[in-house]
Coordinates of C-alpha atoms and ligand atoms in Angstrom, one line a residue:
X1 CA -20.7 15.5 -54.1
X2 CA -20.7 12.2 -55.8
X3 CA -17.3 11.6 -54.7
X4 CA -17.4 12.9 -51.1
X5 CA -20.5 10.3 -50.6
X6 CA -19.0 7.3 -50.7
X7 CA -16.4 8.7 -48.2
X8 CA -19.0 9.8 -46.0
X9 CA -20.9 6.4 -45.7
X10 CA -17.5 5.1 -45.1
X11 CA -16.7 7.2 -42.4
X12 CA -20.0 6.5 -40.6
X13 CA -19.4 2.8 -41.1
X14 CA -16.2 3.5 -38.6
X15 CA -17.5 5.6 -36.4
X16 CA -20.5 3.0 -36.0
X17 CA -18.0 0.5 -35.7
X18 CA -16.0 1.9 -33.0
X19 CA -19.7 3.7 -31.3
X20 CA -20.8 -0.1 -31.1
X21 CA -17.8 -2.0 -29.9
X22 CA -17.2 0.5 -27.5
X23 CA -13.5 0.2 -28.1
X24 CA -11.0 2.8 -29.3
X25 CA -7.5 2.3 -30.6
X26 CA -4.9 4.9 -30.2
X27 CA -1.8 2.5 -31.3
X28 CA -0.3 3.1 -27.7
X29 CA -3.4 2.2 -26.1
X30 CA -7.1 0.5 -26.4
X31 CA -10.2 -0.3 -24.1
X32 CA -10.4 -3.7 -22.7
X33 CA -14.1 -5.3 -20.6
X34 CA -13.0 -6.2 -17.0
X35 CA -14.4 -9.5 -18.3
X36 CA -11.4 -10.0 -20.9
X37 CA -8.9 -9.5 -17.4
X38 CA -11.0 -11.9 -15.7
X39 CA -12.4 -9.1 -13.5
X40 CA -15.9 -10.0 -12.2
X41 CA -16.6 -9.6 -8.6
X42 CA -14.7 -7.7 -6.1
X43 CA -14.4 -8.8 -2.5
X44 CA -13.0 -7.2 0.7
X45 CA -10.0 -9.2 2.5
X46 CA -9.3 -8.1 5.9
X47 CA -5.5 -9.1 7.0
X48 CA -4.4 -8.9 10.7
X49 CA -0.6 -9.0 11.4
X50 CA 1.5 -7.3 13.5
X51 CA 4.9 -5.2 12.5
X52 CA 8.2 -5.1 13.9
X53 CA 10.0 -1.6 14.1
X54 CA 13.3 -2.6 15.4
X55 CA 15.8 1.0 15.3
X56 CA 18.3 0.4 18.2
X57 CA 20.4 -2.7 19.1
X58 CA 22.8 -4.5 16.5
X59 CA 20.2 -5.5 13.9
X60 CA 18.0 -3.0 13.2
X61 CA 15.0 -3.2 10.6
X62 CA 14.6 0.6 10.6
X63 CA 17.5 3.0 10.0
X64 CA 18.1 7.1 10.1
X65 CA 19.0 7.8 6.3
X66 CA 18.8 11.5 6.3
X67 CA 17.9 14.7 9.0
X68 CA 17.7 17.9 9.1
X69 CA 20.3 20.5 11.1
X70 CA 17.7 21.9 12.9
X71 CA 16.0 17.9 13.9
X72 CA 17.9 17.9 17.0
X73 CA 16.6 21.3 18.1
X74 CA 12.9 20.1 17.2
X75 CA 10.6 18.2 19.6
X76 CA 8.8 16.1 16.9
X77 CA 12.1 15.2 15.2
X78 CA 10.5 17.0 11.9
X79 CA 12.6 16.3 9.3
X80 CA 14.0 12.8 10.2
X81 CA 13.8 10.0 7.3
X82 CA 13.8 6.7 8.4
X83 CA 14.4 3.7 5.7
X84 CA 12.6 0.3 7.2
X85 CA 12.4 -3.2 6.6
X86 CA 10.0 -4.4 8.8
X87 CA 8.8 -8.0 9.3
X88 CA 5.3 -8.6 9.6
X89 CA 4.1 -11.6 11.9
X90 CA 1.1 -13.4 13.1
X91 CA 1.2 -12.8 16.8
X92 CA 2.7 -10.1 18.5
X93 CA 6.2 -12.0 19.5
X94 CA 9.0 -11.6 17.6
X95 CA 9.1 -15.1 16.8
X96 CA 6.1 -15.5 15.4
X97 CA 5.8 -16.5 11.7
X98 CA 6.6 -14.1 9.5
X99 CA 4.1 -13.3 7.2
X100 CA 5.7 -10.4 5.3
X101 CA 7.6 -6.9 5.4
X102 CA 7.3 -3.8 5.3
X103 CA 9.7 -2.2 3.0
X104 CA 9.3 1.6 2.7
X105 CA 10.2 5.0 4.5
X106 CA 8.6 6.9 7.0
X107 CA 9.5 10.3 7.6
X108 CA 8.9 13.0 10.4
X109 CA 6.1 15.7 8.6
X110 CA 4.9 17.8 11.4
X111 CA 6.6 20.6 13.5
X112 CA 3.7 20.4 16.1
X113 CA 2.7 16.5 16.8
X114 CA 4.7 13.3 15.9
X115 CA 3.3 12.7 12.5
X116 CA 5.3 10.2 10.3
X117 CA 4.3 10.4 6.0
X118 CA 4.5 6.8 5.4
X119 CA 5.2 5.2 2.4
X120 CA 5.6 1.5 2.1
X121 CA 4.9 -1.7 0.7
X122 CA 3.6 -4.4 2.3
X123 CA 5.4 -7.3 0.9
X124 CA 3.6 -11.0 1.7
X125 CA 5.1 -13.8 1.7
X126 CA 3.0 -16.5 2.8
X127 CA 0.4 -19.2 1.4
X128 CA -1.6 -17.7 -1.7
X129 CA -0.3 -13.8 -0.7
X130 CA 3.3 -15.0 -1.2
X131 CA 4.7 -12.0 -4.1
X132 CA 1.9 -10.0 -3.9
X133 CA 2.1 -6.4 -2.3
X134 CA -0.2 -3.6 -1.0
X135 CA 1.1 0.1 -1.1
X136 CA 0.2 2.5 1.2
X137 CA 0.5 6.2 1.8
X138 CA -0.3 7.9 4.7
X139 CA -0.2 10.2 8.0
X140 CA 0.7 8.0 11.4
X141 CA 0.3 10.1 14.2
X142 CA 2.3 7.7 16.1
X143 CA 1.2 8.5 19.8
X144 CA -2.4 8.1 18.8
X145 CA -4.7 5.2 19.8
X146 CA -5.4 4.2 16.5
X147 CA -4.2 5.9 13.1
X148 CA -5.8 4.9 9.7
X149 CA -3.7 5.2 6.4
X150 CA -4.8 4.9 2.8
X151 CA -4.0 1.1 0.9
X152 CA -3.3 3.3 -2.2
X153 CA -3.1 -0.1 -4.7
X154 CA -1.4 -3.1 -4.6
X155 CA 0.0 -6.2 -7.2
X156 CA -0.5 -9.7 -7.5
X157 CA -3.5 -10.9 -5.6
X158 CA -3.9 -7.3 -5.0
X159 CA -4.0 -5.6 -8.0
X160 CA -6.8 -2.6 -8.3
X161 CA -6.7 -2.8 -4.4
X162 CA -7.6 -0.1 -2.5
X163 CA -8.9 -0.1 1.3
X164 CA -7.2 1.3 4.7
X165 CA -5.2 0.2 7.2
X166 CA -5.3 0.7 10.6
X167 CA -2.5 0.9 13.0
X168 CA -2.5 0.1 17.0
X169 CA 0.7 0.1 19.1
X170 CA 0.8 -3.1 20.4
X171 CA 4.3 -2.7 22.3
X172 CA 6.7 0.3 22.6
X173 CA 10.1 0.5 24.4
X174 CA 10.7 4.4 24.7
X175 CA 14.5 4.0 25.9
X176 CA 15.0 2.1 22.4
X177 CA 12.3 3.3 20.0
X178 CA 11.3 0.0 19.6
X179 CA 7.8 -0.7 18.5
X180 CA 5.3 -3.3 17.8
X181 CA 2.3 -2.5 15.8
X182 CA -1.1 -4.2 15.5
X183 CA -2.4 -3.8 11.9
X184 CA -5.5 -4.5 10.5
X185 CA -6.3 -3.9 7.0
X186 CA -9.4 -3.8 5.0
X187 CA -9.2 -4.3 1.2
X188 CA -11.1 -4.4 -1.4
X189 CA -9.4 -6.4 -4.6
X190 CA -10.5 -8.8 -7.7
Ligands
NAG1 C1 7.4 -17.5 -1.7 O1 7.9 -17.4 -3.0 C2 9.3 -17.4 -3.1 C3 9.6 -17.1 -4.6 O2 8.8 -17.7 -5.5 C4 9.7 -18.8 -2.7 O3 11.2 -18.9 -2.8 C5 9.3 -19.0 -1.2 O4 9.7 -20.3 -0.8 C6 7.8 -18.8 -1.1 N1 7.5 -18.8 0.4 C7 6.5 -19.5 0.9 C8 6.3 -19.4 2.3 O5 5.7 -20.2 0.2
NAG2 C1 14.2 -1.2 26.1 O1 15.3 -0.7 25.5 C2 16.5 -0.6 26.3 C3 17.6 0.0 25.5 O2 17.8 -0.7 24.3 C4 16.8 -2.0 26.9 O3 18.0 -1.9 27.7 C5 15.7 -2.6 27.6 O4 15.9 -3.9 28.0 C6 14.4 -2.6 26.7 N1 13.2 -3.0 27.5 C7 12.5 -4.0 27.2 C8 11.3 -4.2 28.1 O5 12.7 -4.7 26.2

């Protein structure tokens, strides 16, 4: 008993310790404050830009990469995967300034609608946005007024982001496939 004492107290000094700074230490990992990131208030940012789906003519932004045997046979194209690179401009002409991409795929997901699974970056490239990116994940129903998508997280300026976007055909040209999209996306970030 006399020696396990002093081994208790000890171990109760630690446990107090770590109780009280509220921090843990597991070699490969700790706690941190938001404050010690600089985290302290969040605010929403609401971005408007419009994206440019160019798939036919001699420099597409948005190429087939893979399909199914059974696609051409399908009415909703289920099964097609699509790998884009899609500038993202101020106005709705094409030579607007560009204020970022869209890097990502978007793939055909439903046998009974057109529904694309998107997933894509948005990559910025302009004033204080320039090299920061929000990722989204989502269902676009393409022939539908509006379709809202998940902003799943984001880097840079956008780091802890998380929000929706929203998605409006702005322009479509059904003998090409191409489209211009309205976006308008509401995040909230540090
Ligand atoms: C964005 O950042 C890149 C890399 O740092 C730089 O080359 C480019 O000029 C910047 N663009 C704008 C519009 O500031
Ligand atoms: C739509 O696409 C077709 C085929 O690429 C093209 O011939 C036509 O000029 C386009 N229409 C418009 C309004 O751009």
């Amino acid at each position: 008993m006399a020696r396990i004492f002093p081994k208790l107290i000890c171990l109760l000094a630690i446990l107090t310790f770590l109780i009280v700074s509220g921090e843990s230490n597991h070699g490969f990992s700790r706690t941190l404050s938001l404050k010690s990131k600089q985290l302290k208030r969040e605010k929403m940012s609401h971005l408007h830009f419009y994206f440019h789906d160019i798939v036919g003519g001699r420099n597409p932004t948005a190429i087939r990469v893979a399909e199914a045997p059974s696609t051409k046979t399908s009415a909703t194209g289920f099964g097609i995967v699509t790998m884009m690179d899609d500038p993202l401009t101020e106005r709705p002409e094409a030579t607007s300034k560009v204020v970022g991409r869209a890097q990502g795929i978007y793939a055909s997901a439903s046998q009974s609608e057109v529904a694309f699974l998107m997933t894509l970056n948005f990559a910025f490239m302009e004033g204080k946005y320039n090299g920061s990116t929000l990722s989204i994940l989502g269902r676009n129903t393409v022939f539908s007024e509006v379709r809202e998508m998940p902003v799943v997280g984001g880097s840079g300026l956008f780091r802890f982001a998380r929000g929706y976007a929203l998605a409006k055909t702005n322009w479509f040209n059904i003998t090409s496939g191409d489209a211009v999209v309205e976006y308008n996306v509401y995040v909230i970030h540090y």
